[in-house]
Amino acid sequence: MPRSSACRRMLAVPRALVSQNKRRFQQDGFDLDLGYVHPRIIVMGYPAVGVEFLFRNPRSEVQQFLEERHSGDYFVFNFCDEPKRSYSPSIFEGRVKNYPIEDHNVPTFQMMMAFCDEAAAWLDADEKHVVALHCKAGKGRAGMMACMLLLRMGYAASATDAIDRYNRERVHDRRGLTVVSQKKWVNYYATLRAQTSVPGDVFLEPTFEIQKLRLNNTLTAAKLPKLRLRVFTLRPDGTFKSLFHQDTGSNEFELHEEIRGCVLLEFYRERLNGCMRAKHFKVWFNTYFLNPGKVEIGYVAQFLYF
């Protein structure tokens, strides 16, 4: 579709609405949910076809953008794990790599290190090379990985610096990377990066046993809702492995469950009809950063993604 067509101008409204607070690239006739967080690092929304073409980045225009501005010098990384959001590498001249991460969640340490090493190798190969990162919205998962790459390439001095830069360049209100666990993973990467500069280095993630888990908050026992705890770890391919679930009417859970690597604690509260489907909050952590003994993980609000 020609970029100057009346149809394209009409579609600008729904596309802008879907973009929400994200900056759009509006130069040289383009109007894309896309931004440069560094001259060599692009973060963008999913390059869509079919019905989604109407309100997301049209794939044909993303192709045209990359060809006009970075012909032969770009590499695309796709962090979507949703069904039907992978596509043939031939769409972008064979330069596509998938690192699937579930929405609002985090990658394994092996995955984040592999991505950063692969993207850095492409950027180091030629000063004209760029990378284009996307998930579905081009905000959380892609933003988290962009922050890690800023650190890997030395474009940011710290995790805070990387996140601040991403929030400044990708969105209007500086609320780009908002999921607490995704910000935690950027800090994790910064710490791991400071411990070694060897590409492909493997970090030993120790095994722990969770014996008891206690929630401390301001709710009285009379007001405490019935809760369900679900515990997951990540398999090497990034898919979830369920370890444990338990319902309780108190603020304590008896687990006695071994955990290793990336661990998700997911809490649900009981609805009025007795269903346990209302998510209370969730917490991600990695056992590499745990010490034996009592561990406290704080949160400041209910219904918050951690």
Short mmCIF file of C-alpha atoms in Angstrom, two decimals:
data_model
loop_
_atom_site.label_atom_id
_atom_site.label_comp_id
_atom_site.label_asym_id
_atom_site.label_seq_id
_atom_site.Cartn_x
_atom_site.Cartn_y
_atom_site.Cartn_z
CA MET A 1 0.00 0.00 0.00
CA PRO A 2 1.46 3.42 -0.87
CA ARG A 3 2.49 5.33 2.21
CA SER A 4 0.67 8.45 1.01
CA SER A 5 -2.69 6.78 0.42
CA ALA A 6 -5.92 8.04 1.96
CA CYS A 7 -6.51 4.56 3.38
CA ARG A 8 -3.24 4.69 5.27
CA ARG A 9 -4.10 8.11 6.71
CA MET A 10 -7.42 6.72 7.90
CA LEU A 11 -5.65 3.83 9.67
CA ALA A 12 -3.34 6.24 11.51
CA VAL A 13 -5.98 6.75 14.23
CA PRO A 14 -6.43 3.11 15.35
CA ARG A 15 -2.68 2.51 15.08
CA ALA A 16 -1.96 5.51 17.30
CA LEU A 17 -4.53 4.28 19.82
CA VAL A 18 -2.90 0.84 19.98
CA SER A 19 0.52 2.49 20.40
CA GLN A 20 -0.75 4.21 23.58
CA ASN A 21 2.21 5.99 25.23
CA LYS A 22 4.86 4.73 22.80
CA ARG A 23 6.68 7.04 20.45
CA ARG A 24 6.06 6.51 16.74
CA PHE A 25 8.58 6.97 13.96
CA GLN A 26 7.03 9.65 11.75
CA GLN A 27 9.66 10.63 9.20
CA ASP A 28 10.16 10.21 5.45
CA GLY A 29 6.52 9.21 4.99
CA PHE A 30 6.62 6.44 7.59
CA ASP A 31 4.28 6.23 10.58
CA LEU A 32 5.37 3.18 12.59
CA ASP A 33 5.23 2.05 16.21
CA LEU A 34 9.01 2.05 16.34
CA GLY A 35 11.83 3.91 18.00
CA TYR A 36 15.62 4.05 18.18
CA VAL A 37 16.75 3.60 21.78
CA HIS A 38 20.28 3.90 20.35
CA PRO A 39 21.30 4.63 16.74
CA ARG A 40 22.00 0.89 16.38
CA ILE A 41 19.14 -0.56 18.47
CA ILE A 42 15.54 -0.35 17.24
CA VAL A 43 12.54 -1.42 19.34
CA MET A 44 9.23 -1.83 17.52
CA GLY A 45 5.79 -3.38 17.64
CA TYR A 46 5.01 -6.67 15.93
CA PRO A 47 5.22 -6.49 12.10
CA ALA A 48 1.68 -7.62 11.33
CA VAL A 49 -0.30 -9.04 8.44
CA GLY A 50 -3.99 -9.93 8.12
CA VAL A 51 -6.50 -8.12 10.32
CA GLU A 52 -3.78 -6.86 12.68
CA PHE A 53 -2.34 -4.92 9.76
CA LEU A 54 -5.15 -2.43 10.44
CA PHE A 55 -3.90 -1.39 13.88
CA ARG A 56 -0.31 -2.64 14.24
CA ASN A 57 2.84 -2.10 12.20
CA PRO A 58 2.17 -3.26 8.63
CA ARG A 59 4.82 -5.86 7.85
CA SER A 60 5.34 -4.51 4.35
CA GLU A 61 6.10 -1.03 5.72
CA VAL A 62 8.52 -2.42 8.31
CA GLN A 63 10.30 -4.25 5.48
CA GLN A 64 10.41 -1.04 3.46
CA PHE A 65 11.67 0.96 6.45
CA LEU A 66 14.52 -1.46 7.15
CA GLU A 67 15.46 -1.76 3.49
CA GLU A 68 15.51 2.00 2.89
CA ARG A 69 17.43 2.90 6.04
CA HIS A 70 19.56 -0.18 6.76
CA SER A 71 19.61 -2.34 3.63
CA GLY A 72 21.59 -5.51 4.24
CA ASP A 73 22.71 -4.31 7.65
CA TYR A 74 19.81 -5.20 9.96
CA PHE A 75 18.98 -8.26 12.05
CA VAL A 76 15.52 -8.83 13.57
CA PHE A 77 14.94 -10.48 16.96
CA ASN A 78 11.43 -11.71 17.80
CA PHE A 79 10.53 -12.24 21.48
CA CYS A 80 6.89 -13.27 20.94
CA ASP A 81 5.80 -16.65 22.24
CA GLU A 82 2.14 -16.19 21.25
CA PRO A 83 0.72 -18.59 18.65
CA LYS A 84 1.05 -17.40 15.06
CA ARG A 85 3.54 -14.63 15.91
CA SER A 86 6.53 -16.35 14.38
CA TYR A 87 7.23 -15.94 10.67
CA SER A 88 9.65 -17.11 8.02
CA PRO A 89 13.13 -15.57 8.29
CA SER A 90 12.87 -14.91 4.55
CA ILE A 91 10.53 -12.01 5.41
CA PHE A 92 13.62 -10.09 6.52
CA GLU A 93 16.23 -11.58 4.16
CA GLY A 94 16.91 -14.55 6.44
CA ARG A 95 18.12 -12.40 9.32
CA VAL A 96 15.58 -13.31 12.03
CA LYS A 97 16.04 -15.10 15.35
CA ASN A 98 13.31 -16.08 17.81
CA TYR A 99 13.79 -15.92 21.57
CA PRO A 100 10.26 -16.65 22.86
CA ILE A 101 9.30 -15.09 26.20
CA GLU A 102 5.78 -15.21 27.65
CA ASP A 103 4.08 -11.82 27.88
CA HIS A 104 4.80 -9.89 31.13
CA ASN A 105 7.45 -12.46 32.05
CA VAL A 106 11.21 -13.03 31.83
CA PRO A 107 13.75 -15.22 29.97
CA THR A 108 16.02 -17.89 31.35
CA PHE A 109 19.54 -16.74 32.13
CA GLN A 110 20.80 -18.93 29.29
CA MET A 111 18.41 -17.26 26.86
CA MET A 112 19.26 -13.70 27.87
CA MET A 113 23.00 -14.36 27.68
CA ALA A 114 22.66 -16.10 24.30
CA PHE A 115 20.63 -13.21 22.87
CA CYS A 116 23.05 -10.55 24.09
CA ASP A 117 26.05 -12.46 22.75
CA GLU A 118 24.40 -13.05 19.35
CA ALA A 119 23.18 -9.47 18.97
CA ALA A 120 26.54 -8.09 20.09
CA ALA A 121 28.37 -10.31 17.58
CA TRP A 122 26.20 -8.88 14.78
CA LEU A 123 26.77 -5.29 15.90
CA ASP A 124 30.51 -5.82 16.37
CA ALA A 125 30.88 -7.31 12.88
CA ASP A 126 30.28 -3.98 11.11
CA GLU A 127 29.75 -0.46 12.40
CA LYS A 128 26.77 -0.08 10.04
CA HIS A 129 24.94 -3.06 11.50
CA VAL A 130 21.75 -2.48 13.52
CA VAL A 131 19.30 -4.74 15.34
CA ALA A 132 15.50 -4.47 15.44
CA LEU A 133 13.83 -6.02 18.48
CA HIS A 134 10.13 -6.68 18.83
CA CYS A 135 7.55 -8.53 20.90
CA LYS A 136 3.81 -7.96 20.39
CA ALA A 137 3.51 -4.37 21.61
CA GLY A 138 7.21 -3.57 21.37
CA LYS A 139 7.42 -2.39 24.96
CA GLY A 140 7.95 -4.88 27.82
CA ARG A 141 9.78 -7.96 26.58
CA ALA A 142 11.60 -6.18 23.75
CA GLY A 143 12.36 -3.27 26.07
CA MET A 144 13.83 -5.53 28.73
CA MET A 145 16.10 -7.20 26.18
CA ALA A 146 17.05 -3.84 24.65
CA CYS A 147 18.18 -2.63 28.07
CA MET A 148 20.36 -5.71 28.45
CA LEU A 149 21.87 -5.11 25.02
CA LEU A 150 22.60 -1.48 25.90
CA LEU A 151 24.62 -2.84 28.82
CA ARG A 152 26.28 -5.57 26.73
CA MET A 153 27.47 -3.03 24.14
CA GLY A 154 28.62 -0.48 26.70
CA TYR A 155 25.97 2.02 25.61
CA ALA A 156 24.72 2.25 29.22
CA ALA A 157 26.81 2.40 32.37
CA SER A 158 24.33 0.70 34.71
CA ALA A 159 20.95 -1.00 34.79
CA THR A 160 19.36 2.26 35.93
CA ASP A 161 21.05 4.12 33.08
CA ALA A 162 19.83 1.55 30.53
CA ILE A 163 16.24 1.60 31.80
CA ASP A 164 16.20 5.40 31.96
CA ARG A 165 17.46 5.64 28.40
CA TYR A 166 14.88 3.15 27.16
CA ASN A 167 12.05 4.94 28.99
CA ARG A 168 13.18 8.27 27.58
CA GLU A 169 13.53 7.16 23.96
CA ARG A 170 10.67 4.67 23.57
CA VAL A 171 7.71 6.32 25.33
CA HIS A 172 6.34 9.80 25.94
CA ASP A 173 5.78 9.50 29.69
CA ARG A 174 8.92 7.55 30.70
CA ARG A 175 6.77 4.57 31.67
CA GLY A 176 8.24 2.10 29.23
CA LEU A 177 9.62 -0.78 31.27
CA THR A 178 7.09 -1.06 34.11
CA VAL A 179 6.91 -4.77 35.03
CA VAL A 180 9.01 -5.03 38.19
CA SER A 181 10.41 -8.49 37.40
CA GLN A 182 11.54 -7.34 33.96
CA LYS A 183 13.40 -4.43 35.55
CA LYS A 184 14.82 -6.89 38.09
CA TRP A 185 16.11 -9.04 35.21
CA VAL A 186 17.95 -6.03 33.73
CA ASN A 187 19.63 -5.57 37.11
CA TYR A 188 20.40 -9.29 37.21
CA TYR A 189 22.05 -9.04 33.79
CA ALA A 190 24.10 -6.01 34.87
CA THR A 191 25.40 -7.97 37.87
CA LEU A 192 26.21 -11.06 35.81
CA ARG A 193 27.88 -8.92 33.16
CA ALA A 194 30.09 -7.32 35.81
CA GLN A 195 31.18 -10.76 37.00
CA THR A 196 32.45 -11.96 33.62
CA SER A 197 33.19 -10.65 30.15
CA VAL A 198 33.50 -14.09 28.56
CA PRO A 199 30.78 -14.69 25.92
CA GLY A 200 28.80 -17.86 26.56
CA ASP A 201 29.93 -18.13 30.17
CA VAL A 202 27.63 -20.43 32.18
CA PHE A 203 26.36 -19.43 35.61
CA LEU A 204 25.61 -22.22 38.07
CA GLU A 205 22.10 -21.77 39.42
CA PRO A 206 21.96 -23.52 42.81
CA THR A 207 19.09 -25.67 44.06
CA PHE A 208 17.20 -24.62 47.19
CA GLU A 209 14.28 -26.05 49.12
CA ILE A 210 11.42 -23.68 49.92
CA GLN A 211 10.15 -24.91 53.28
CA LYS A 212 7.64 -22.24 54.20
CA LEU A 213 6.33 -19.10 52.57
CA ARG A 214 4.66 -16.33 54.55
CA LEU A 215 2.89 -13.23 53.26
CA ASN A 216 3.21 -10.13 55.39
CA ASN A 217 0.84 -7.27 54.64
CA THR A 218 -1.54 -4.86 56.31
CA LEU A 219 -4.62 -7.06 55.94
CA THR A 220 -6.04 -8.48 59.14
CA ALA A 221 -6.78 -12.18 59.38
CA ALA A 222 -10.49 -11.44 59.04
CA LYS A 223 -9.92 -9.58 55.77
CA LEU A 224 -7.33 -11.93 54.29
CA PRO A 225 -8.80 -13.59 51.20
CA LYS A 226 -8.44 -17.26 50.49
CA LEU A 227 -5.29 -17.57 48.40
CA ARG A 228 -3.86 -20.05 45.94
CA LEU A 229 -0.12 -20.28 45.36
CA ARG A 230 1.28 -21.72 42.14
CA VAL A 231 5.03 -22.26 41.73
CA PHE A 232 6.71 -22.55 38.33
CA THR A 233 10.23 -22.78 36.98
CA LEU A 234 11.44 -22.14 33.45
CA ARG A 235 12.63 -24.96 31.24
CA PRO A 236 15.71 -24.27 29.05
CA ASP A 237 13.43 -23.39 26.11
CA GLY A 238 11.61 -20.78 28.21
CA THR A 239 8.38 -22.74 28.70
CA PHE A 240 6.82 -23.02 32.15
CA LYS A 241 7.14 -26.13 34.34
CA SER A 242 4.56 -26.34 37.14
CA LEU A 243 6.02 -27.47 40.46
CA PHE A 244 3.38 -26.90 43.10
CA HIS A 245 0.00 -25.42 43.94
CA GLN A 246 -1.76 -25.00 47.26
CA ASP A 247 -4.83 -23.22 48.62
CA THR A 248 -4.89 -21.62 52.04
CA GLY A 249 -7.10 -19.41 54.17
CA SER A 250 -4.10 -18.03 56.04
CA ASN A 251 -1.01 -16.09 55.03
CA GLU A 252 1.31 -19.11 55.22
CA PHE A 253 2.10 -21.91 52.79
CA GLU A 254 3.98 -25.13 53.61
CA LEU A 255 5.92 -26.08 50.49
CA HIS A 256 9.03 -28.23 51.09
CA GLU A 257 9.68 -27.99 47.36
CA GLU A 258 13.04 -27.88 45.57
CA ILE A 259 13.58 -24.97 43.20
CA ARG A 260 16.38 -24.08 40.81
CA GLY A 261 16.97 -21.30 38.29
CA CYS A 262 14.17 -18.92 37.34
CA VAL A 263 11.23 -19.28 39.72
CA LEU A 264 7.75 -17.76 39.57
CA LEU A 265 5.48 -17.47 42.61
CA GLU A 266 1.97 -16.67 41.42
CA PHE A 267 -0.82 -15.85 43.87
CA TYR A 268 -4.54 -15.90 43.16
CA ARG A 269 -7.34 -14.71 45.40
CA GLU A 270 -10.81 -16.20 45.65
CA ARG A 271 -13.64 -14.47 43.83
CA LEU A 272 -17.11 -14.21 45.33
CA ASN A 273 -18.25 -17.25 43.36
CA GLY A 274 -15.48 -19.38 44.84
CA CYS A 275 -13.29 -19.45 41.73
CA MET A 276 -9.56 -18.87 42.20
CA ARG A 277 -9.05 -16.91 39.01
CA ALA A 278 -8.33 -13.37 40.19
CA LYS A 279 -4.58 -12.82 40.11
CA HIS A 280 -3.39 -11.22 43.34
CA PHE A 281 0.26 -10.69 42.42
CA LYS A 282 3.30 -12.59 41.19
CA VAL A 283 7.01 -12.59 41.93
CA TRP A 284 9.93 -13.76 39.77
CA PHE A 285 13.43 -14.45 41.09
CA ASN A 286 16.46 -16.60 40.26
CA THR A 287 18.14 -18.90 42.75
CA TYR A 288 21.55 -17.59 41.65
CA PHE A 289 20.79 -14.48 43.69
CA LEU A 290 19.37 -16.23 46.77
CA ASN A 291 21.24 -16.86 50.00
CA PRO A 292 20.38 -19.79 52.29
CA GLY A 293 18.09 -18.92 55.16
CA LYS A 294 15.26 -16.43 55.42
CA VAL A 295 14.53 -14.53 52.21
CA GLU A 296 12.23 -11.51 52.06
CA ILE A 297 10.75 -10.17 48.83
CA GLY A 298 8.68 -7.02 49.20
CA TYR A 299 5.84 -5.59 47.15
CA VAL A 300 3.97 -2.33 47.52
CA ALA A 301 0.56 -2.89 45.97
CA GLN A 302 -1.94 -5.60 45.24
CA PHE A 303 -2.56 -6.79 41.69
CA LEU A 304 0.96 -5.78 40.65
CA TYR A 305 3.11 -7.73 38.20
CA PHE A 306 6.50 -8.50 39.72
#
